[in-house]
Every structure is written in C-alpha cells, then in structure tokens.
PDB file of C-alpha atoms and ligand atoms in Angstrom:
ATOM      1  CA  MET A   1      56.664  13.424  -0.143  1.00  0.00           C
ATOM      2  CA  GLY A   2      58.412  13.151   3.214  1.00  0.00           C
ATOM      3  CA  LEU A   3      60.317  16.435   2.991  1.00  0.00           C
ATOM      4  CA  ILE A   4      62.883  17.211   5.650  1.00  0.00           C
ATOM      5  CA  LEU A   5      61.435  20.456   6.956  1.00  0.00           C
ATOM      6  CA  GLN A   6      64.194  21.725   9.226  1.00  0.00           C
ATOM      7  CA  LYS A   7      66.800  22.514   6.600  1.00  0.00           C
ATOM      8  CA  GLY A   8      66.497  25.164   3.915  1.00  0.00           C
ATOM      9  CA  ARG A   9      67.497  24.108   0.412  1.00  0.00           C
ATOM     10  CA  PHE A  10      68.686  26.244  -2.462  1.00  0.00           C
ATOM     11  CA  ILE A  11      67.225  25.324  -5.862  1.00  0.00           C
ATOM     12  CA  THR A  12      68.162  27.121  -9.077  1.00  0.00           C
ATOM     13  CA  LEU A  13      66.473  26.942 -12.476  1.00  0.00           C
ATOM     14  CA  GLU A  14      68.596  27.418 -15.534  1.00  0.00           C
ATOM     15  CA  GLY A  15      68.319  27.374 -19.288  1.00  0.00           C
ATOM     16  CA  ALA A  16      68.107  29.717 -22.237  1.00  0.00           C
ATOM     17  CA  GLU A  17      65.248  31.997 -23.142  1.00  0.00           C
ATOM     18  CA  GLY A  18      61.683  30.644 -23.034  1.00  0.00           C
ATOM     19  CA  VAL A  19      62.529  27.184 -21.668  1.00  0.00           C
ATOM     20  CA  GLY A  20      59.942  27.546 -18.880  1.00  0.00           C
ATOM     21  CA  LYS A  21      61.962  28.700 -15.867  1.00  0.00           C
ATOM     22  CA  SER A  22      59.360  31.153 -14.534  1.00  0.00           C
ATOM     23  CA  THR A  23      56.501  28.718 -15.156  1.00  0.00           C
ATOM     24  CA  ASN A  24      58.241  25.920 -13.288  1.00  0.00           C
ATOM     25  CA  LEU A  25      59.554  28.177 -10.534  1.00  0.00           C
ATOM     26  CA  ASN A  26      55.947  28.922  -9.646  1.00  0.00           C
ATOM     27  CA  PHE A  27      55.073  25.236  -9.932  1.00  0.00           C
ATOM     28  CA  ILE A  28      57.823  24.304  -7.432  1.00  0.00           C
ATOM     29  CA  ALA A  29      56.746  27.052  -5.021  1.00  0.00           C
ATOM     30  CA  GLU A  30      53.139  25.803  -5.102  1.00  0.00           C
ATOM     31  CA  LEU A  31      54.318  22.225  -4.652  1.00  0.00           C
ATOM     32  CA  LEU A  32      56.347  23.163  -1.575  1.00  0.00           C
ATOM     33  CA  GLU A  33      53.651  25.400  -0.126  1.00  0.00           C
ATOM     34  CA  SER A  34      51.111  22.581  -0.483  1.00  0.00           C
ATOM     35  CA  GLN A  35      53.382  20.582   1.839  1.00  0.00           C
ATOM     36  CA  ASP A  36      53.839  23.451   4.294  1.00  0.00           C
ATOM     37  CA  VAL A  37      57.466  23.926   3.302  1.00  0.00           C
ATOM     38  CA  PRO A  38      58.329  27.619   3.707  1.00  0.00           C
ATOM     39  CA  CYS A  39      59.884  28.966   0.551  1.00  0.00           C
ATOM     40  CA  VAL A  40      61.108  32.144  -1.084  1.00  0.00           C
ATOM     41  CA  VAL A  41      60.985  32.740  -4.830  1.00  0.00           C
ATOM     42  CA  THR A  42      63.571  35.033  -6.360  1.00  0.00           C
ATOM     43  CA  ARG A  43      65.541  35.736  -9.539  1.00  0.00           C
ATOM     44  CA  GLU A  44      68.857  36.851 -10.996  1.00  0.00           C
ATOM     45  CA  PRO A  45      70.041  39.304 -11.866  1.00  0.00           C
ATOM     46  CA  GLY A  46      67.884  40.909  -9.185  1.00  0.00           C
ATOM     47  CA  GLY A  47      66.042  39.767  -6.098  1.00  0.00           C
ATOM     48  CA  THR A  48      66.807  42.788  -3.891  1.00  0.00           C
ATOM     49  CA  PRO A  49      66.233  46.516  -4.536  1.00  0.00           C
ATOM     50  CA  LEU A  50      69.917  47.170  -5.284  1.00  0.00           C
ATOM     51  CA  ALA A  51      70.304  44.064  -7.447  1.00  0.00           C
ATOM     52  CA  GLU A  52      67.116  44.932  -9.344  1.00  0.00           C
ATOM     53  CA  ARG A  53      68.616  48.329 -10.161  1.00  0.00           C
ATOM     54  CA  ILE A  54      71.693  46.577 -11.548  1.00  0.00           C
ATOM     55  CA  ARG A  55      69.338  44.298 -13.545  1.00  0.00           C
ATOM     56  CA  THR A  56      67.751  47.347 -15.156  1.00  0.00           C
ATOM     57  CA  ILE A  57      71.159  48.483 -16.394  1.00  0.00           C
ATOM     58  CA  LEU A  58      72.116  44.986 -17.588  1.00  0.00           C
ATOM     59  CA  LEU A  59      68.948  44.483 -19.633  1.00  0.00           C
ATOM     60  CA  ASP A  60      68.800  48.001 -21.055  1.00  0.00           C
ATOM     61  CA  LYS A  61      69.151  47.959 -24.835  1.00  0.00           C
ATOM     62  CA  ALA A  62      70.532  51.493 -24.674  1.00  0.00           C
ATOM     63  CA  GLU A  63      73.670  49.973 -23.098  1.00  0.00           C
ATOM     64  CA  SER A  64      74.624  48.329 -26.388  1.00  0.00           C
ATOM     65  CA  ASP A  65      78.336  49.100 -25.972  1.00  0.00           C
ATOM     66  CA  MET A  66      78.628  47.464 -22.535  1.00  0.00           C
ATOM     67  CA  HIS A  67      81.938  45.600 -22.365  1.00  0.00           C
ATOM     68  CA  ALA A  68      81.585  41.864 -21.695  1.00  0.00           C
ATOM     69  CA  MET A  69      83.775  42.202 -18.584  1.00  0.00           C
ATOM     70  CA  THR A  70      81.610  45.064 -17.288  1.00  0.00           C
ATOM     71  CA  GLU A  71      78.591  42.803 -17.778  1.00  0.00           C
ATOM     72  CA  LEU A  72      80.324  39.993 -15.901  1.00  0.00           C
ATOM     73  CA  LEU A  73      81.263  42.227 -12.957  1.00  0.00           C
ATOM     74  CA  LEU A  74      77.747  43.679 -12.737  1.00  0.00           C
ATOM     75  CA  MET A  75      76.301  40.132 -12.642  1.00  0.00           C
ATOM     76  CA  PHE A  76      78.525  39.307  -9.672  1.00  0.00           C
ATOM     77  CA  ALA A  77      77.890  42.650  -7.963  1.00  0.00           C
ATOM     78  CA  ALA A  78      74.145  41.962  -8.104  1.00  0.00           C
ATOM     79  CA  ARG A  79      74.686  38.341  -6.992  1.00  0.00           C
ATOM     80  CA  LYS A  80      76.786  39.252  -3.946  1.00  0.00           C
ATOM     81  CA  GLN A  81      74.079  41.606  -2.707  1.00  0.00           C
ATOM     82  CA  HIS A  82      71.360  39.032  -3.417  1.00  0.00           C
ATOM     83  CA  VAL A  83      73.155  36.183  -1.662  1.00  0.00           C
ATOM     84  CA  GLU A  84      74.087  38.147   1.452  1.00  0.00           C
ATOM     85  CA  SER A  85      70.874  40.076   1.980  1.00  0.00           C
ATOM     86  CA  LEU A  86      68.244  37.588   0.815  1.00  0.00           C
ATOM     87  CA  ILE A  87      69.379  34.044   0.001  1.00  0.00           C
ATOM     88  CA  ARG A  88      71.617  33.198   2.959  1.00  0.00           C
ATOM     89  CA  PRO A  89      69.269  34.727   5.580  1.00  0.00           C
ATOM     90  CA  ALA A  90      66.288  32.811   4.128  1.00  0.00           C
ATOM     91  CA  LEU A  91      68.187  29.514   4.154  1.00  0.00           C
ATOM     92  CA  ALA A  92      69.374  30.196   7.709  1.00  0.00           C
ATOM     93  CA  ALA A  93      65.719  30.685   8.704  1.00  0.00           C
ATOM     94  CA  GLY A  94      64.936  27.192   7.345  1.00  0.00           C
ATOM     95  CA  LYS A  95      63.271  28.364   4.138  1.00  0.00           C
ATOM     96  CA  TRP A  96      63.742  26.813   0.728  1.00  0.00           C
ATOM     97  CA  VAL A  97      64.959  29.340  -1.835  1.00  0.00           C
ATOM     98  CA  ILE A  98      63.973  28.862  -5.477  1.00  0.00           C
ATOM     99  CA  CYS A  99      65.909  31.114  -7.811  1.00  0.00           C
ATOM    100  CA  ASP A 100      65.330  31.863 -11.507  1.00  0.00           C
ATOM    101  CA  ARG A 101      68.969  31.738 -12.730  1.00  0.00           C
ATOM    102  CA  PHE A 102      72.193  31.903 -10.707  1.00  0.00           C
ATOM    103  CA  THR A 103      75.934  31.550 -11.381  1.00  0.00           C
ATOM    104  CA  ASP A 104      75.439  28.852 -14.012  1.00  0.00           C
ATOM    105  CA  SER A 105      73.854  31.536 -16.192  1.00  0.00           C
ATOM    106  CA  THR A 106      77.077  33.527 -15.856  1.00  0.00           C
ATOM    107  CA  TYR A 107      79.122  30.566 -17.078  1.00  0.00           C
ATOM    108  CA  ALA A 108      76.645  29.925 -19.908  1.00  0.00           C
ATOM    109  CA  TYR A 109      76.066  33.526 -21.086  1.00  0.00           C
ATOM    110  CA  GLN A 110      79.272  35.403 -20.232  1.00  0.00           C
ATOM    111  CA  GLY A 111      81.520  32.321 -20.524  1.00  0.00           C
ATOM    112  CA  TYR A 112      80.177  30.158 -23.357  1.00  0.00           C
ATOM    113  CA  GLY A 113      78.098  32.928 -25.011  1.00  0.00           C
ATOM    114  CA  ARG A 114      80.425  35.965 -24.768  1.00  0.00           C
ATOM    115  CA  GLU A 115      83.496  33.719 -24.682  1.00  0.00           C
ATOM    116  CA  LEU A 116      85.015  35.191 -21.529  1.00  0.00           C
ATOM    117  CA  ASP A 117      87.542  32.943 -19.788  1.00  0.00           C
ATOM    118  CA  LEU A 118      85.760  30.330 -17.656  1.00  0.00           C
ATOM    119  CA  ALA A 119      88.643  30.368 -15.155  1.00  0.00           C
ATOM    120  CA  THR A 120      88.102  34.119 -14.598  1.00  0.00           C
ATOM    121  CA  ILE A 121      84.425  33.452 -13.877  1.00  0.00           C
ATOM    122  CA  GLU A 122      85.400  30.701 -11.452  1.00  0.00           C
ATOM    123  CA  THR A 123      87.784  33.087  -9.681  1.00  0.00           C
ATOM    124  CA  LEU A 124      84.992  35.647  -9.266  1.00  0.00           C
ATOM    125  CA  GLU A 125      82.586  32.930  -8.127  1.00  0.00           C
ATOM    126  CA  ASN A 126      84.984  31.818  -5.420  1.00  0.00           C
ATOM    127  CA  LEU A 127      85.740  35.418  -4.419  1.00  0.00           C
ATOM    128  CA  CYS A 128      82.068  36.395  -4.119  1.00  0.00           C
ATOM    129  CA  LEU A 129      80.506  33.163  -2.881  1.00  0.00           C
ATOM    130  CA  GLY A 130      83.262  31.123  -1.222  1.00  0.00           C
ATOM    131  CA  SER A 131      81.978  27.529  -1.286  1.00  0.00           C
ATOM    132  CA  PHE A 132      78.299  28.544  -1.388  1.00  0.00           C
ATOM    133  CA  ARG A 133      76.525  26.651  -4.209  1.00  0.00           C
ATOM    134  CA  PRO A 134      72.945  25.512  -4.963  1.00  0.00           C
ATOM    135  CA  ASP A 135      71.760  22.166  -3.587  1.00  0.00           C
ATOM    136  CA  LEU A 136      69.979  21.441  -6.852  1.00  0.00           C
ATOM    137  CA  THR A 137      70.181  23.010 -10.312  1.00  0.00           C
ATOM    138  CA  LEU A 138      67.467  22.161 -12.810  1.00  0.00           C
ATOM    139  CA  VAL A 139      68.656  22.757 -16.360  1.00  0.00           C
ATOM    140  CA  LEU A 140      65.632  23.062 -18.630  1.00  0.00           C
ATOM    141  CA  ASP A 141      66.785  22.108 -22.099  1.00  0.00           C
ATOM    142  CA  LEU A 142      65.043  23.088 -25.310  1.00  0.00           C
ATOM    143  CA  PRO A 143      66.174  23.779 -28.898  1.00  0.00           C
ATOM    144  CA  VAL A 144      66.810  27.523 -29.160  1.00  0.00           C
ATOM    145  CA  GLY A 145      64.213  28.152 -31.880  1.00  0.00           C
ATOM    146  CA  ARG A 146      61.446  26.583 -29.830  1.00  0.00           C
ATOM    147  CA  GLY A 147      62.272  28.691 -26.770  1.00  0.00           C
ATOM    148  CA  ARG A 148      62.313  31.843 -28.877  1.00  0.00           C
ATOM    149  CA  ASP A 149      58.993  30.897 -30.478  1.00  0.00           C
ATOM    150  CA  ARG A 150      57.418  30.509 -27.032  1.00  0.00           C
ATOM    151  CA  VAL A 151      58.278  34.085 -26.052  1.00  0.00           C
ATOM    152  CA  ALA A 152      57.945  35.688 -29.503  1.00  0.00           C
ATOM    153  CA  ALA A 153      54.614  37.318 -28.697  1.00  0.00           C
ATOM    154  CA  ARG A 154      56.159  39.467 -25.945  1.00  0.00           C
ATOM    155  CA  GLY A 155      56.869  43.153 -26.527  1.00  0.00           C
ATOM    156  CA  GLU A 156      60.202  44.800 -27.227  1.00  0.00           C
ATOM    157  CA  LYS A 157      63.294  42.645 -26.767  1.00  0.00           C
ATOM    158  CA  ASP A 158      65.838  43.462 -24.038  1.00  0.00           C
ATOM    159  CA  ARG A 159      69.634  43.520 -24.515  1.00  0.00           C
ATOM    160  CA  PHE A 160      69.989  39.716 -24.130  1.00  0.00           C
ATOM    161  CA  GLU A 161      66.883  38.772 -26.083  1.00  0.00           C
ATOM    162  CA  SER A 162      68.282  40.773 -29.004  1.00  0.00           C
ATOM    163  CA  GLU A 163      71.217  38.343 -29.351  1.00  0.00           C
ATOM    164  CA  SER A 164      71.438  35.943 -32.333  1.00  0.00           C
ATOM    165  CA  ASP A 165      70.402  32.278 -32.464  1.00  0.00           C
ATOM    166  CA  LYS A 166      74.128  31.466 -32.770  1.00  0.00           C
ATOM    167  CA  PHE A 167      74.772  33.143 -29.395  1.00  0.00           C
ATOM    168  CA  PHE A 168      71.919  31.176 -27.810  1.00  0.00           C
ATOM    169  CA  ASP A 169      73.186  27.909 -29.334  1.00  0.00           C
ATOM    170  CA  LYS A 170      76.480  28.496 -27.490  1.00  0.00           C
ATOM    171  CA  VAL A 171      74.562  29.296 -24.282  1.00  0.00           C
ATOM    172  CA  ARG A 172      72.508  26.095 -24.573  1.00  0.00           C
ATOM    173  CA  GLU A 173      75.633  24.027 -25.187  1.00  0.00           C
ATOM    174  CA  GLY A 174      77.239  25.721 -22.176  1.00  0.00           C
ATOM    175  CA  PHE A 175      74.419  24.676 -19.854  1.00  0.00           C
ATOM    176  CA  LEU A 176      74.653  21.077 -21.113  1.00  0.00           C
ATOM    177  CA  GLN A 177      78.418  21.078 -20.539  1.00  0.00           C
ATOM    178  CA  LEU A 178      78.007  22.502 -17.039  1.00  0.00           C
ATOM    179  CA  ALA A 179      75.422  19.847 -16.208  1.00  0.00           C
ATOM    180  CA  THR A 180      78.040  17.123 -16.597  1.00  0.00           C
ATOM    181  CA  ARG A 181      80.238  18.631 -13.872  1.00  0.00           C
ATOM    182  CA  HIS A 182      78.415  17.689 -10.663  1.00  0.00           C
ATOM    183  CA  PRO A 183      75.476  15.553  -9.485  1.00  0.00           C
ATOM    184  CA  ARG A 184      73.608  18.666  -8.285  1.00  0.00           C
ATOM    185  CA  TYR A 185      72.635  19.320 -11.927  1.00  0.00           C
ATOM    186  CA  ARG A 186      69.572  17.627 -13.383  1.00  0.00           C
ATOM    187  CA  VAL A 187      68.695  18.160 -17.020  1.00  0.00           C
ATOM    188  CA  VAL A 188      64.991  18.173 -17.828  1.00  0.00           C
ATOM    189  CA  ASP A 189      63.745  17.882 -21.429  1.00  0.00           C
ATOM    190  CA  ALA A 190      61.662  21.058 -21.650  1.00  0.00           C
ATOM    191  CA  SER A 191      60.322  20.181 -25.121  1.00  0.00           C
ATOM    192  CA  GLN A 192      57.848  17.794 -23.519  1.00  0.00           C
ATOM    193  CA  PRO A 193      54.283  18.830 -22.631  1.00  0.00           C
ATOM    194  CA  LEU A 194      54.201  20.971 -19.484  1.00  0.00           C
ATOM    195  CA  GLU A 195      52.530  18.227 -17.383  1.00  0.00           C
ATOM    196  CA  THR A 196      55.345  15.807 -18.280  1.00  0.00           C
ATOM    197  CA  VAL A 197      58.011  18.402 -17.451  1.00  0.00           C
ATOM    198  CA  GLN A 198      56.354  19.129 -14.107  1.00  0.00           C
ATOM    199  CA  ALA A 199      55.985  15.441 -13.222  1.00  0.00           C
ATOM    200  CA  ALA A 200      59.744  15.050 -13.794  1.00  0.00           C
ATOM    201  CA  ILE A 201      60.482  18.130 -11.658  1.00  0.00           C
ATOM    202  CA  ALA A 202      58.191  16.930  -8.854  1.00  0.00           C
ATOM    203  CA  GLY A 203      60.102  13.635  -8.768  1.00  0.00           C
ATOM    204  CA  ILE A 204      63.449  15.420  -8.512  1.00  0.00           C
ATOM    205  CA  ILE A 205      62.188  17.726  -5.742  1.00  0.00           C
ATOM    206  CA  ALA A 206      60.892  14.697  -3.816  1.00  0.00           C
ATOM    207  CA  GLU A 207      64.363  13.136  -4.045  1.00  0.00           C
ATOM    208  CA  LEU A 208      65.919  16.331  -2.716  1.00  0.00           C
ATOM    209  CA  GLY A 209      63.446  16.462   0.154  1.00  0.00           C
ATOM    210  CA  SER A 210      64.101  12.857   1.122  1.00  0.00           C
ATOM    211  CA  GLY A 211      67.849  13.474   1.055  1.00  0.00           C
ATOM    212  CA  SER A 212      68.516  10.941  -1.729  1.00  0.00           C
ATOM    213  CA  HIS A 213      69.585  13.589  -4.250  1.00  0.00           C
ATOM    214  CA  GLY A 214      73.305  13.577  -5.153  1.00  0.00           C
TER     215      GLY A 214
HETATM  216  N1  Z5A B 301      71.884  36.607 -17.504  1.00  0.00           N
HETATM  217  C1  Z5A B 301      73.233  36.515 -17.814  1.00  0.00           C
HETATM  218  O1  Z5A B 301      73.627  36.811 -18.943  1.00  0.00           O
HETATM  219  N2  Z5A B 301      74.097  36.126 -16.843  1.00  0.00           N
HETATM  220  C2  Z5A B 301      73.710  35.831 -15.572  1.00  0.00           C
HETATM  221  O2  Z5A B 301      74.548  35.506 -14.727  1.00  0.00           O
HETATM  222  C3  Z5A B 301      72.313  35.913 -15.279  1.00  0.00           C
HETATM  223  C4  Z5A B 301      71.444  36.313 -16.270  1.00  0.00           C
HETATM  224  C5  Z5A B 301      71.843  35.584 -13.901  1.00  0.00           C
HETATM  225  C6  Z5A B 301      67.604  37.722 -17.677  1.00  0.00           C
HETATM  226  O3  Z5A B 301      66.506  37.257 -18.308  1.00  0.00           O
HETATM  227  C7  Z5A B 301      68.735  37.770 -18.666  1.00  0.00           C
HETATM  228  O4  Z5A B 301      69.947  37.891 -17.955  1.00  0.00           O
HETATM  229  C8  Z5A B 301      68.825  36.478 -19.432  1.00  0.00           C
HETATM  230  C9  Z5A B 301      70.247  35.979 -19.266  1.00  0.00           C
HETATM  231  C10 Z5A B 301      70.955  37.072 -18.554  1.00  0.00           C
HETATM  232  N3  Z5A B 301      68.543  36.746 -20.774  1.00  0.00           N
HETATM  233  N4  Z5A B 301      68.134  35.991 -21.661  1.00  0.00           N
HETATM  234  N5  Z5A B 301      67.756  35.509 -22.578  1.00  0.00           N
HETATM  235  P1  Z5A B 301      65.377  36.425 -17.634  1.00  0.00           P
HETATM  236  O5  Z5A B 301      65.860  35.182 -16.986  1.00  0.00           O
HETATM  237  O6  Z5A B 301      64.590  37.336 -16.813  1.00  0.00           O
HETATM  238  O7  Z5A B 301      64.626  36.135 -19.003  1.00  0.00           O
HETATM  239  P2  Z5A B 301      64.550  34.862 -19.882  1.00  0.00           P
HETATM  240  O8  Z5A B 301      65.497  33.778 -19.707  1.00  0.00           O
HETATM  241  O9  Z5A B 301      64.534  35.427 -21.228  1.00  0.00           O
HETATM  242  O10 Z5A B 301      63.225  34.280 -19.311  1.00  0.00           O
HETATM  243  P3  Z5A B 301      61.909  34.058 -20.053  1.00  0.00           P
HETATM  244  O11 Z5A B 301      61.971  34.501 -21.459  1.00  0.00           O
HETATM  245  O12 Z5A B 301      60.821  34.628 -19.211  1.00  0.00           O
HETATM  246  O13 Z5A B 301      61.810  32.514 -20.112  1.00  0.00           O
HETATM  247  P4  Z5A B 301      61.377  31.407 -19.060  1.00  0.00           P
HETATM  248  O14 Z5A B 301      61.132  31.990 -17.712  1.00  0.00           O
HETATM  249  O15 Z5A B 301      62.375  30.323 -19.131  1.00  0.00           O
HETATM  250  O16 Z5A B 301      60.024  30.897 -19.685  1.00  0.00           O
HETATM  251  P5  Z5A B 301      58.488  31.019 -19.195  1.00  0.00           P
HETATM  252  O17 Z5A B 301      58.136  32.486 -19.108  1.00  0.00           O
HETATM  253  O18 Z5A B 301      58.270  30.176 -18.018  1.00  0.00           O
HETATM  254  O19 Z5A B 301      57.783  30.314 -20.411  1.00  0.00           O
HETATM  255  C11 Z5A B 301      57.749  30.907 -21.679  1.00  0.00           C
HETATM  256  C12 Z5A B 301      56.411  30.503 -22.367  1.00  0.00           C
HETATM  257  O20 Z5A B 301      56.450  29.104 -22.661  1.00  0.00           O
HETATM  258  C13 Z5A B 301      55.168  30.744 -21.513  1.00  0.00           C
HETATM  259  O21 Z5A B 301      54.142  31.152 -22.351  1.00  0.00           O
HETATM  260  C14 Z5A B 301      54.850  29.342 -20.945  1.00  0.00           C
HETATM  261  O22 Z5A B 301      53.490  29.182 -20.699  1.00  0.00           O
HETATM  262  C15 Z5A B 301      55.314  28.460 -22.080  1.00  0.00           C
HETATM  263  N6  Z5A B 301      55.776  27.118 -21.652  1.00  0.00           N
HETATM  264  C16 Z5A B 301      56.541  26.819 -20.576  1.00  0.00           C
HETATM  265  N7  Z5A B 301      56.789  25.485 -20.527  1.00  0.00           N
HETATM  266  C17 Z5A B 301      56.147  24.938 -21.603  1.00  0.00           C
HETATM  267  C18 Z5A B 301      56.040  23.612 -22.104  1.00  0.00           C
HETATM  268  N8  Z5A B 301      56.630  22.554 -21.509  1.00  0.00           N
HETATM  269  N9  Z5A B 301      55.332  23.438 -23.225  1.00  0.00           N
HETATM  270  C19 Z5A B 301      54.755  24.477 -23.867  1.00  0.00           C
HETATM  271  N10 Z5A B 301      54.822  25.765 -23.444  1.00  0.00           N
HETATM  272  C20 Z5A B 301      55.515  25.988 -22.320  1.00  0.00           C
END
C-alpha cells in the first residue's frame, strides 16, 4: 500500500445508527496493523475514563429531560478531554488514530437532529479544538430503516436509539450535507455487501497513506 509511516493520521467514521462504524473501525485497524502501521482505536463520546463517564450520562435514558444545549456542551466537554489526553498525544507519537464518531456527529445530531444553531456548534468547535480536524472522515450512508433493522436485535435502547425515524432522517441528511463541505469527507454506500464496503474503504485508506487524498 506504500503507507507513509512517519506521520500519524486521524480518521473518523461517521453515520447514523447501525451503518457499520464499529465493524469497519475494526477492519481499518486490522488493515493498518497488517502493514505495521501503529494505530489507536477509540470512540466518541468517550475514549478516556472521564469522557466515558460523560458518555454514560449522555446515553442514560433516565436523563430524558436533558436540554439540547446541555447535551451539546457535554459532547464538547468529553471531546476536549479525549483530544488532549488521547488523540493528540497518539498522533504526536506517530500513531494513526481511528475514531468512531467525532465533531461531525455533533453537527448531525445536535445541529441537524436537535436543530441547534450550526454556527453555535462551529463556535464551540473552534473554541475547543482550534484548527484541529480529522485528516479523513468516512461517512457511511444507509437508509435509516435498514440501519435500525441491523441493530434491532440488541437489548434495551439508549437515549439516542429511542429517537424517532424522523429524527434519524434529519441526522442522515445532515451527514450528507456536511460531506459536501470539504474533500476530507468520503461517502461510502453502506447498503452494499460488507466485502464491497470494505474494498471501497481499503482504497480510500491507501490513498490517504500515499498522500493523494484531498
Ligand atoms: N452522539 C451525538 O449525538 N453527538 C456526538 O457528537 C457524538 C455522538 C460523538 C453514541 O452511539 C450516540 O451518541 C449516538 C450518537 C450520539 N447515538 N446514536 N444513534 P454509538 O456511536 O456508540 O452507537 P451507534 O451509532 O448507535 O452505533 P451502532 O449502533 O453500534 O452502529 P455501528 O457501529 O454503525 O454499526 P455496527 O455495530 O458496526 O454494525 C451493526 C450491524 O450491522 C452488525 O451486526 C454488523 O455485522 C452489521 N453490518 C455492518 N455492515 C454491514 C453490511 N455492509 N451489510 C450487512 N450487515 C452489516
């Protein structure tokens, strides 16, 4: 694949529920490890002990009256801790970081889904992260019903999973809108068989490694 080994890269996976983020996160990690590329796998909200505690609050169905702005601020509180204590140090050590969700989920869920002002989210993003952004964002796209069907067999739903199809339609549309903003986004049709999805992802990762990715 000809990966440039010296420089860490930050890859995020995005999309609504059940699109295959976790499955493909593991696929990318195995792909990189098979080429001796050091990598760290992580997720949001979460990724550090403090951020995981915030995640527990965010996903707790008992917190049904959480204000949308409280939710937004907790997402960024968890993210700041995650970026400073895990993501930046790993990248500085030359590792590739593969993260299940990042700020694009905040735009999609709290912005497009909860209808909070996108400019407010951008202000918080700049405040918390400065100019720090992923090198590559894979947006896995799938009709909402199909994603929900894929995860239907799981146990009790968390606070986000309990949202309506209408909410998730807005989230999906949000991700597709975001993907038009910058060449770092690549949309992958997640309705295809897993092998086809993973062949597409492997091609995109190879481009990133060779430095030809936008
Ligand atoms: N959230 C937010 O609101 N704002 C933010 O800023 C952030 C997050 C960062 C965290 O959930 C919640 O936080 C999230 C948004 C909110 N809530 N929702 N919804 P999460 O990310 O931990 O949970 P999730 O999105 O619901 O993940 P998931 O349900 O685990 O889905 P997934 O990781 O994308 O899917 P998967 O587990 O890899 O695959 C699901 C199944 O489909 C599994 O059986 C696979 O084997 C199968 N699969 C995968 N790909 C295929 C293909 N191509 N064909 C057939 N079957 C497949």
